[in-house]
Short mmCIF file of C-alpha atoms in Angstrom, two decimals:
data_model
loop_
_atom_site.label_atom_id
_atom_site.label_comp_id
_atom_site.label_asym_id
_atom_site.label_seq_id
_atom_site.Cartn_x
_atom_site.Cartn_y
_atom_site.Cartn_z
CA MET A 1 12.44 -16.07 -50.62
CA LYS A 2 13.29 -13.18 -48.62
CA THR A 3 12.51 -9.64 -49.29
CA SER A 4 16.05 -8.44 -49.21
CA THR A 5 16.98 -11.44 -52.12
CA LYS A 6 14.43 -10.31 -54.16
CA ILE A 7 15.63 -6.41 -53.96
CA ILE A 8 19.07 -7.08 -54.99
CA LEU A 9 17.68 -9.57 -57.41
CA VAL A 10 15.46 -6.66 -58.93
CA LEU A 11 18.62 -4.64 -58.83
CA PHE A 12 21.29 -7.00 -60.14
CA ALA A 13 18.77 -7.33 -63.44
CA LEU A 14 18.24 -3.66 -63.90
CA THR A 15 22.25 -2.97 -63.55
CA ALA A 16 23.01 -5.93 -65.65
CA ILE A 17 20.99 -5.03 -68.78
CA ALA A 18 21.89 -1.42 -68.74
CA ALA A 19 25.68 -2.63 -68.31
CA VAL A 20 25.21 -4.55 -71.52
CA VAL A 21 23.27 -1.90 -73.29
CA LEU A 22 26.34 0.49 -72.73
CA PHE A 23 28.73 -1.92 -72.73
CA PRO A 24 30.01 -0.60 -76.29
CA HIS A 25 30.88 2.79 -74.58
CA LEU A 26 33.18 1.00 -72.27
CA SER A 27 34.81 -1.44 -74.78
CA VAL A 28 35.78 1.76 -76.99
CA ALA A 29 37.01 3.51 -73.62
CA ILE A 30 39.64 0.67 -73.43
CA LYS A 31 42.31 0.49 -75.66
CA PHE A 32 45.60 -1.94 -76.11
CA GLU A 33 47.92 -1.50 -78.19
CA ASN A 34 51.54 -2.28 -78.63
CA GLY A 35 51.63 -3.77 -75.19
CA GLN A 36 50.09 -0.48 -73.52
CA LEU A 37 46.82 0.10 -72.04
CA SER A 38 45.23 3.36 -72.31
CA PHE A 39 42.21 4.82 -71.11
CA ASN A 40 39.67 7.11 -72.44
CA PHE A 41 36.44 7.32 -70.82
CA SER A 42 33.26 9.17 -71.96
CA PRO A 43 30.41 10.33 -69.78
CA LEU A 44 28.46 7.13 -70.85
CA GLY A 45 31.36 4.93 -70.51
CA TYR A 46 31.73 6.04 -66.89
CA VAL A 47 28.42 5.20 -66.23
CA ALA A 48 28.88 2.02 -68.08
CA LEU A 49 31.78 0.94 -65.87
CA ALA A 50 29.95 2.00 -62.55
CA LEU A 51 26.44 -0.36 -64.08
CA LEU A 52 29.40 -3.18 -64.47
CA ILE A 53 30.56 -2.85 -61.07
CA LEU A 54 27.28 -2.69 -59.12
CA SER A 55 25.69 -5.54 -61.40
CA ASN A 56 29.00 -7.90 -60.31
CA SER A 57 28.69 -6.93 -56.90
CA PHE A 58 24.62 -7.85 -56.43
CA GLY A 59 25.75 -11.12 -58.77
CA ILE A 60 28.80 -12.05 -56.42
CA VAL A 61 25.34 -11.26 -52.92
CA LEU A 62 23.29 -13.43 -55.24
CA TYR A 63 25.81 -16.32 -55.46
CA PHE A 64 26.60 -16.59 -51.75
CA LYS A 65 22.99 -16.05 -50.73
CA PHE A 66 22.39 -18.95 -53.28
CA LEU A 67 25.13 -21.05 -51.37
CA LYS A 68 23.96 -20.60 -48.10
CA THR A 69 20.78 -22.50 -48.93
CA LEU A 70 22.53 -25.60 -50.18
CA SER A 71 23.63 -28.97 -48.49
CA LEU A 72 27.85 -28.86 -47.99
CA ASN A 73 27.84 -31.64 -51.14
CA LYS A 74 26.76 -29.07 -53.56
CA VAL A 75 28.34 -26.25 -52.35
CA LEU A 76 31.75 -27.40 -52.82
CA PHE A 77 30.93 -28.10 -56.30
CA PHE A 78 29.11 -24.54 -57.01
CA SER A 79 31.92 -22.58 -54.93
CA THR A 80 34.66 -24.42 -57.45
CA LEU A 81 32.47 -24.00 -60.32
CA PRO A 82 33.46 -20.73 -61.34
CA PHE A 83 37.07 -21.35 -61.18
CA THR A 84 36.95 -24.54 -63.20
CA LEU A 85 35.08 -22.51 -65.99
CA ILE A 86 37.94 -20.01 -65.77
CA TYR A 87 40.93 -21.85 -65.34
CA GLY A 88 39.40 -24.16 -68.22
CA PHE A 89 38.82 -20.94 -70.27
CA SER A 90 42.21 -19.74 -69.66
CA LEU A 91 43.84 -23.39 -70.94
CA TYR A 92 42.03 -23.35 -73.98
CA THR A 93 43.20 -19.28 -74.37
CA LEU A 94 46.17 -20.04 -73.95
CA ALA A 95 46.62 -22.98 -76.07
CA TYR A 96 45.24 -21.50 -78.61
CA LEU A 97 46.64 -17.84 -78.54
CA THR A 98 49.40 -18.66 -81.19
CA ASN A 99 46.75 -19.33 -84.15
CA ILE A 100 44.27 -15.89 -83.18
CA ASP A 101 45.82 -12.88 -85.52
CA ASN A 102 44.40 -9.40 -84.39
CA THR A 103 45.16 -5.96 -82.31
CA PHE A 104 44.18 -7.01 -78.58
CA ALA A 105 45.69 -11.03 -79.27
CA ASN A 106 48.65 -9.48 -80.31
CA SER A 107 49.30 -7.06 -77.76
CA VAL A 108 48.56 -9.96 -75.33
CA LYS A 109 51.46 -12.48 -76.65
CA ILE A 110 53.48 -9.50 -76.09
CA VAL A 111 52.57 -9.18 -72.84
CA LEU A 112 53.30 -12.56 -71.86
CA ASN A 113 56.08 -13.10 -74.38
CA ILE A 114 54.13 -15.93 -76.29
CA SER A 115 55.23 -16.48 -80.39
CA THR A 116 54.56 -19.26 -82.79
CA GLU A 117 58.61 -19.85 -82.58
CA ASN A 118 58.48 -19.86 -78.65
CA GLN A 119 55.85 -22.01 -77.46
CA TYR A 120 57.77 -23.40 -74.02
CA ASN A 121 56.30 -20.08 -72.65
CA SER A 122 52.89 -20.95 -72.91
CA ILE A 123 53.56 -24.26 -71.42
CA LEU A 124 54.73 -21.94 -68.05
CA TRP A 125 51.85 -20.07 -68.06
CA ALA A 126 49.60 -23.31 -67.89
CA VAL A 127 51.70 -24.69 -65.27
CA LEU A 128 51.69 -20.95 -63.22
CA LEU A 129 47.56 -20.75 -63.98
CA THR A 130 47.28 -24.40 -62.49
CA ILE A 131 49.31 -23.77 -59.35
CA LEU A 132 46.70 -20.54 -58.78
CA TYR A 133 43.95 -22.88 -59.34
CA VAL A 134 45.16 -25.51 -56.65
CA LEU A 135 45.84 -22.63 -54.66
CA VAL A 136 42.42 -21.13 -54.96
CA LEU A 137 40.69 -25.14 -54.93
CA PHE A 138 42.62 -25.04 -51.14
CA ILE A 139 41.24 -21.48 -50.11
CA VAL A 140 37.97 -22.22 -51.25
CA TYR A 141 37.32 -25.63 -49.22
CA PHE A 142 39.20 -24.41 -46.21
CA ILE A 143 36.33 -21.69 -46.07
CA VAL A 144 33.66 -23.75 -47.30
CA THR A 145 34.24 -26.41 -44.28
CA LYS A 146 35.40 -24.25 -41.46
CA PRO A 147 32.13 -24.77 -40.04
CA ILE A 148 32.92 -28.40 -39.88
CA TYR A 149 35.82 -27.82 -37.51
CA LYS A 150 33.29 -25.30 -35.16
CA MET A 151 30.92 -28.70 -35.34
CA GLU A 152 33.51 -30.97 -34.34
CA LYS A 153 34.91 -28.68 -31.19
CA LEU A 154 31.04 -28.04 -30.21
CA LEU A 155 30.86 -31.61 -30.26
CA GLU A 156 33.75 -32.35 -28.45
CA ARG A 157 32.42 -29.59 -25.42
CA LEU A 158 28.60 -31.48 -25.42
CA GLY A 159 30.26 -35.14 -24.90
CA ASP A 160 31.61 -33.82 -21.71
CA GLY A 161 27.98 -32.21 -20.50
CA LYS A 162 26.15 -28.95 -20.84
CA ILE A 163 27.27 -25.77 -22.67
CA ARG A 164 25.82 -22.35 -21.07
CA GLU A 165 24.75 -20.58 -24.57
CA LYS A 166 21.62 -19.72 -26.25
CA LYS A 167 22.50 -20.38 -29.52
CA PHE A 168 25.16 -21.92 -31.38
CA ARG A 169 26.59 -20.23 -34.92
CA LEU A 170 28.56 -22.62 -37.10
CA GLY A 171 28.29 -20.50 -40.02
CA GLY A 172 28.22 -22.04 -43.35
CA GLY A 173 24.66 -22.35 -45.15
CA LYS A 174 21.04 -23.72 -44.43
CA GLN A 175 22.27 -27.74 -43.86
CA PHE A 176 24.93 -26.22 -40.64
CA ASN A 177 21.95 -24.01 -39.25
CA HIS A 178 19.52 -27.00 -39.23
CA ILE A 179 22.73 -29.03 -37.15
CA GLY A 180 23.55 -25.99 -34.76
CA HIS A 181 19.64 -25.89 -34.25
CA SER A 182 19.43 -29.88 -33.40
CA LEU A 183 22.69 -29.41 -31.34
CA LEU A 184 21.21 -26.72 -29.38
CA LYS A 185 18.10 -29.08 -28.82
CA ILE A 186 20.77 -32.22 -27.15
CA ASN A 187 22.13 -29.27 -25.17
CA ASN A 188 18.79 -28.08 -23.45
CA GLN A 189 17.78 -31.82 -22.99
CA PHE A 190 21.25 -31.69 -20.89
CA ASN A 191 20.31 -28.50 -18.84
CA GLU A 192 16.39 -30.21 -18.52
CA SER A 193 17.93 -33.68 -17.14
CA GLU A 194 20.58 -32.36 -15.05
CA ASP A 195 18.72 -32.62 -12.10
CA ALA A 196 17.72 -36.63 -12.89
CA PRO A 197 19.79 -38.66 -10.87
CA SER A 198 21.99 -40.62 -13.03
CA ILE A 199 25.34 -42.48 -12.67
CA LYS A 200 28.19 -41.05 -14.58
CA LEU A 201 30.09 -43.77 -16.33
CA PRO A 202 33.27 -44.04 -16.88
CA LYS A 203 34.28 -43.71 -21.06
CA VAL A 204 35.78 -47.19 -20.97
CA LEU A 205 32.66 -48.67 -20.47
CA ASP A 206 31.04 -47.00 -23.66
CA LYS A 207 33.93 -49.19 -25.64
CA TYR A 208 33.99 -52.48 -24.71
CA VAL A 209 30.83 -53.13 -22.79
CA ASP A 210 27.75 -53.44 -24.98
CA SER A 211 24.91 -50.80 -24.66
CA GLN A 212 22.38 -53.36 -22.50
CA ASP A 213 24.98 -53.60 -19.53
CA VAL A 214 25.68 -50.35 -19.85
CA GLU A 215 22.10 -49.00 -19.35
CA LYS A 216 21.78 -51.82 -16.14
CA LEU A 217 25.15 -50.14 -14.68
CA GLN A 218 23.80 -46.55 -15.16
CA SER A 219 20.43 -47.45 -13.44
CA GLY A 220 22.36 -48.83 -10.55
CA GLN A 221 22.11 -52.69 -11.18
CA MET A 222 24.63 -55.76 -10.95
CA VAL A 223 26.07 -57.34 -14.23
CA SER A 224 28.09 -60.57 -14.75
CA ARG A 225 30.37 -59.95 -17.30
CA PHE A 226 33.70 -61.63 -18.21
CA ALA A 227 36.62 -59.50 -17.57
CA TYR A 228 40.61 -59.66 -16.11
CA LEU A 229 41.55 -58.26 -13.08
CA SER A 230 45.04 -57.32 -12.20
CA LEU A 231 45.96 -57.61 -8.54
CA CYS A 232 48.48 -55.30 -7.28
CA VAL A 233 49.77 -55.37 -3.56
CA ILE A 234 52.72 -53.25 -2.39
CA ASN A 235 54.50 -54.59 0.67
CA ASP A 236 55.63 -52.11 3.40
CA PHE A 237 59.28 -50.35 3.10
CA GLY A 238 61.38 -52.59 5.25
CA THR A 239 59.38 -51.54 8.39
CA ILE A 240 55.81 -51.14 9.66
CA SER A 241 54.97 -47.63 10.71
CA LEU A 242 52.73 -44.70 10.16
CA GLN A 243 54.83 -43.52 7.38
CA GLY A 244 55.81 -46.37 5.67
CA ASN A 245 51.50 -46.87 5.26
CA TYR A 246 51.48 -43.30 4.18
CA ASP A 247 54.12 -44.09 1.36
CA ILE A 248 52.51 -46.99 -0.17
CA LEU A 249 48.94 -45.12 0.16
CA LYS A 250 50.58 -42.66 -1.90
CA LEU A 251 51.74 -45.28 -4.60
CA TYR A 252 48.61 -46.76 -4.88
CA ILE A 253 47.25 -43.63 -5.55
CA ASN A 254 49.69 -41.76 -7.48
CA VAL A 255 51.61 -44.56 -9.66
CA VAL A 256 48.91 -47.71 -9.63
CA GLU A 257 45.47 -45.76 -10.27
CA PRO A 258 46.64 -43.57 -12.90
CA LEU A 259 48.36 -46.36 -14.66
CA VAL A 260 44.84 -48.17 -14.28
CA LYS A 261 43.22 -45.90 -16.16
CA ARG A 262 45.97 -45.43 -18.98
CA PHE A 263 45.63 -49.29 -19.91
CA ASN A 264 41.61 -49.05 -20.55
CA GLY A 265 40.57 -50.45 -16.91
CA LEU A 266 38.83 -49.43 -14.29
CA CYS A 267 40.01 -49.28 -10.38
CA VAL A 268 37.61 -51.40 -7.94
CA ASP A 269 36.60 -49.21 -5.09
CA ASN A 270 35.87 -51.29 -2.61
CA CYS A 271 38.84 -54.19 -2.91
CA SER A 272 40.36 -53.92 0.79
CA PHE A 273 43.29 -56.10 -0.91
CA GLY A 274 45.78 -53.89 -2.46
CA SER A 275 44.63 -52.15 -5.92
CA LEU A 276 42.80 -54.10 -7.71
CA GLY A 277 41.74 -52.99 -11.65
CA VAL A 278 39.31 -54.62 -13.92
CA PHE A 279 40.17 -54.45 -17.85
CA PHE A 280 38.57 -56.02 -20.72
CA ARG A 281 41.48 -57.20 -23.02
CA ALA A 282 43.83 -59.61 -21.68
CA GLN A 283 46.86 -57.49 -23.59
CA ASP A 284 45.99 -54.48 -21.80
CA ALA A 285 45.67 -56.13 -18.29
CA LEU A 286 49.03 -57.55 -18.92
CA ASP A 287 50.64 -54.44 -20.10
CA PHE A 288 49.25 -52.45 -16.78
CA ALA A 289 50.89 -55.52 -14.68
CA HIS A 290 54.46 -54.70 -16.48
CA ALA A 291 54.03 -51.08 -16.45
CA VAL A 292 53.41 -51.36 -12.58
CA CYS A 293 56.21 -53.35 -11.85
CA ARG A 294 58.47 -51.03 -13.80
CA ALA A 295 57.02 -48.08 -12.26
CA ILE A 296 57.27 -48.83 -9.00
CA LYS A 297 61.03 -50.17 -9.48
CA ILE A 298 62.01 -46.73 -11.03
CA LYS A 299 60.19 -45.37 -7.39
CA ALA A 300 62.56 -47.40 -5.61
CA LYS A 301 65.65 -46.00 -6.98
CA ARG A 302 64.78 -42.67 -6.45
CA LEU A 303 63.82 -42.59 -2.66
CA ASN A 304 66.43 -45.77 -2.33
CA VAL A 305 64.57 -47.82 -0.60
CA LYS A 306 63.09 -51.31 -0.86
CA ILE A 307 59.33 -51.91 -2.42
CA ASN A 308 58.14 -55.51 -2.67
CA ARG A 309 55.40 -55.57 -5.97
CA PHE A 310 52.95 -58.58 -6.68
CA VAL A 311 51.04 -58.51 -9.15
CA ALA A 312 48.65 -61.38 -10.24
CA VAL A 313 46.40 -61.29 -13.22
CA ASN A 314 43.47 -63.33 -14.21
CA GLY A 315 40.57 -63.81 -16.77
CA GLN A 316 37.14 -64.67 -14.73
CA LYS A 317 34.01 -63.56 -15.01
CA ILE A 318 32.68 -60.88 -11.87
CA CYS A 319 29.73 -60.00 -10.73
CA CYS A 320 29.97 -55.67 -10.60
CA SER A 321 28.14 -52.73 -10.41
CA LEU A 322 28.65 -49.07 -10.23
CA ASN A 323 28.21 -46.51 -7.19
CA LYS A 324 26.67 -43.34 -6.93
CA ASN A 325 30.48 -41.74 -7.75
CA GLY A 326 30.75 -43.96 -11.03
CA LYS A 327 33.14 -45.78 -9.33
CA LEU A 328 33.51 -50.08 -9.89
CA LEU A 329 32.34 -52.25 -7.37
CA ILE A 330 32.94 -56.14 -7.58
CA ASN A 331 31.85 -58.98 -5.34
CA GLU A 332 34.93 -60.21 -2.84
CA GLU A 333 34.39 -63.84 -3.87
CA ASN A 334 36.20 -62.80 -7.16
CA VAL A 335 39.31 -61.76 -5.61
CA ALA A 336 39.87 -65.09 -3.88
CA ALA A 337 42.02 -66.66 -6.36
CA LEU A 338 44.28 -63.56 -7.35
CA LYS A 339 44.48 -63.23 -3.23
CA LYS A 340 46.01 -67.57 -3.11
CA VAL A 341 48.30 -66.04 -6.24
CA ILE A 342 49.79 -63.44 -4.63
CA GLU A 343 50.36 -64.81 -1.25
CA PHE A 344 52.26 -67.96 -3.38
CA SER A 345 54.30 -65.01 -4.86
CA LYS A 346 55.12 -63.45 -1.79
CA ARG A 347 56.67 -66.99 -1.02
CA ALA A 348 58.31 -67.27 -3.92
CA GLU A 349 59.30 -63.86 -4.58
CA CYS A 350 57.72 -63.65 -8.22
CA CYS A 351 56.63 -60.21 -8.96
CA LEU A 352 54.40 -61.07 -11.61
CA ILE A 353 52.23 -64.07 -12.08
CA PHE A 354 49.32 -64.32 -14.73
CA SER A 355 46.77 -67.28 -14.95
CA ASN A 356 46.67 -69.76 -18.32
CA THR A 357 43.23 -67.37 -19.16
CA VAL A 358 45.15 -64.76 -19.81
CA LEU A 359 47.79 -66.36 -22.38
CA ASP A 360 45.17 -68.24 -24.26
CA ASN A 361 43.47 -64.74 -25.21
CA LEU A 362 46.42 -62.60 -25.87
CA PRO A 363 47.39 -61.75 -29.83
CA SER A 364 49.81 -64.00 -31.33
CA SER A 365 51.94 -60.71 -32.14
CA TYR A 366 52.30 -60.44 -28.48
CA LEU A 367 56.25 -61.02 -27.36
CA LEU A 368 56.78 -61.92 -24.11
CA LYS A 369 59.42 -63.99 -21.55
CA TYR A 370 57.66 -66.47 -19.53
CA ARG A 371 58.05 -69.64 -17.53
CA TYR A 372 55.31 -72.49 -16.14
CA ILE A 373 55.12 -72.40 -12.02
CA GLY A 374 52.36 -74.89 -11.34
CA THR A 375 48.55 -74.90 -10.74
CA LEU A 376 46.84 -73.32 -8.14
CA PHE A 377 45.09 -75.97 -5.82
CA ASN A 378 41.33 -76.67 -6.06
CA GLN A 379 40.95 -73.65 -8.58
CA ASN A 380 42.10 -75.66 -11.93
CA LEU A 381 44.06 -72.35 -12.87
CA ASN A 382 47.87 -72.67 -14.42
CA LEU A 383 50.05 -70.21 -13.28
CA PHE A 384 52.79 -68.62 -15.37
CA GLU A 385 55.60 -65.94 -14.27
CA SER A 386 56.85 -63.36 -16.26
CA LEU A 387 60.26 -62.82 -16.65
CA GLU A 388 60.18 -59.23 -18.54
CA VAL A 389 59.82 -57.61 -15.10
CA TYR A 390 63.51 -58.64 -14.24
CA GLY A 391 66.97 -56.91 -14.84
CA ARG A 392 68.61 -58.19 -18.17
CA HIS A 393 71.11 -60.60 -16.16
CA LYS A 394 68.36 -62.56 -13.97
CA ARG A 395 65.89 -62.62 -17.34
CA MET A 396 68.75 -64.37 -19.60
CA LEU A 397 69.37 -66.63 -16.32
CA LEU A 398 65.87 -67.54 -15.88
CA ASP A 399 64.66 -67.95 -19.64
CA LYS A 400 68.00 -70.61 -19.93
CA SER A 401 66.66 -72.69 -17.33
CA LYS A 402 62.90 -72.35 -18.15
CA GLN A 403 62.47 -76.17 -19.52
CA SER A 404 64.02 -77.81 -16.83
CA PHE A 405 62.37 -75.75 -14.11
CA GLU A 406 58.83 -76.30 -16.06
CA LYS A 407 59.79 -80.21 -16.07
CA GLY A 408 60.58 -80.10 -12.80
CA VAL A 409 57.26 -78.56 -11.91
CA MET A 410 55.53 -81.04 -13.73
CA PHE A 411 57.04 -83.74 -12.27
CA PHE A 412 55.98 -81.92 -9.03
CA THR A 413 52.78 -81.79 -9.54
CA GLN A 414 52.36 -85.10 -10.42
CA GLY A 415 53.47 -86.59 -7.10
CA GLN A 416 56.91 -87.66 -8.36
CA GLN A 417 58.84 -85.48 -5.81
CA GLN A 418 62.33 -87.01 -5.87
CA ARG A 419 62.61 -86.79 -9.69
CA ALA A 420 61.64 -82.95 -9.45
CA LYS A 421 64.34 -82.35 -6.41
CA LEU A 422 67.19 -83.45 -8.26
CA ILE A 423 65.72 -81.23 -11.15
CA PHE A 424 65.37 -77.80 -8.48
CA GLU A 425 69.15 -78.78 -6.96
CA ASN A 426 70.29 -78.83 -10.22
CA LEU A 427 69.03 -75.74 -11.28
CA LEU A 428 69.95 -73.71 -7.63
CA ARG A 429 73.63 -75.05 -8.58
CA GLU A 430 73.45 -73.16 -11.36
CA ASN A 431 71.44 -69.93 -10.42
CA PRO A 432 71.25 -69.83 -6.43
CA ASN A 433 68.83 -66.68 -6.61
CA ASP A 434 65.65 -68.57 -8.27
CA LYS A 435 63.85 -68.21 -5.25
CA THR A 436 60.43 -70.33 -7.19
CA ALA A 437 62.98 -73.53 -7.39
CA PHE A 438 63.74 -73.06 -4.00
CA LEU A 439 60.48 -73.16 -2.93
CA TYR A 440 59.82 -75.94 -4.74
CA LEU A 441 62.94 -77.71 -3.66
CA ASN A 442 61.64 -77.05 0.55
CA GLN A 443 58.48 -78.73 -0.90
CA CYS A 444 59.87 -81.50 -2.04
CA LYS A 445 61.91 -82.62 1.13
CA ASN A 446 58.66 -82.12 3.26
#
């Protein structure tokens, strides 16, 4: 116990004992008769009042010092205990006030307008006391838990790096002092290790990659794991020019890369063929693909130009690492299949193609209109075209002919070109703008 606390405790004991001894002089000085309060203090009455105020002040200080030594759960209990006792005693007094018959009780009943015949006011006073009690509890809980809010803000800052402060003041009791000291030690460790070479990891890795692989990536090692790759390729604006290439680069930087991060993905730094994003969930990869198709379409309308965009999504095992800037690097071999899908997309004019690996790992509640468009040769990869990226009219036409189209693709894959040719000719009579059906028809003729 601190010396200051001992002094306050002694002063509290002395003033409390003296106040109890002189209390009769104080009770005589205060009178409550006929609904009127009157004071008639003698010298000893004033002394008793001063001692009572001093003892209560010392008691409150000691009580707060006691609360500061407790943990949060005990602080919540003991900080509300006095108010709970006062609330309970007040309700008990209201309930039995009509049964008490003395001068003071009668005066209180007159002030509160409570009588044996009119007990409805007792209920109203009880409701008012309850509202007041709840309000007091709210204020107490707000004050007691305020250090937690400060701690939350401090942890958010520590999560982003070091803090240049020599002491953390959270407030609250002894427990929060210990927490502040521990956070200060963590902050000092940041300062001590700031010169140590380490790779800054993207936050998404902590969420979807296990700790062992994270440690390997942080140390610069290569990691092999399953992921979903989404390759986005944007064609030039109708003419090959320096300005057109510059505009495409701006689309990659300002549109595609922010969308990769938005859908919990990582941008690959060493991709020389379009923009490549790595995702850890099939729905994130496909959501990104749809979003980037829509965003580039909107951008093309604003610029009043034609922009061709092709996106291919596949799930596969990749070998990846991080460079010194925390950017993701993968083997070029991992992109070979996606490049072939993009080449097919350009010939068939399909905006978004994804593989069966992606489709098999989508949640059952994922709503998607798509059609089967064939198999990537020598890759054992079934491909599907998303119809969600097209306008309403085109989407309805493609969805309407889905079964016939898929039947034609199956006949073509099985080597039955004549049967497939008849189906694609019929499809093109109904929808001449189906470029994929036109591509298959030409292959059937050849």
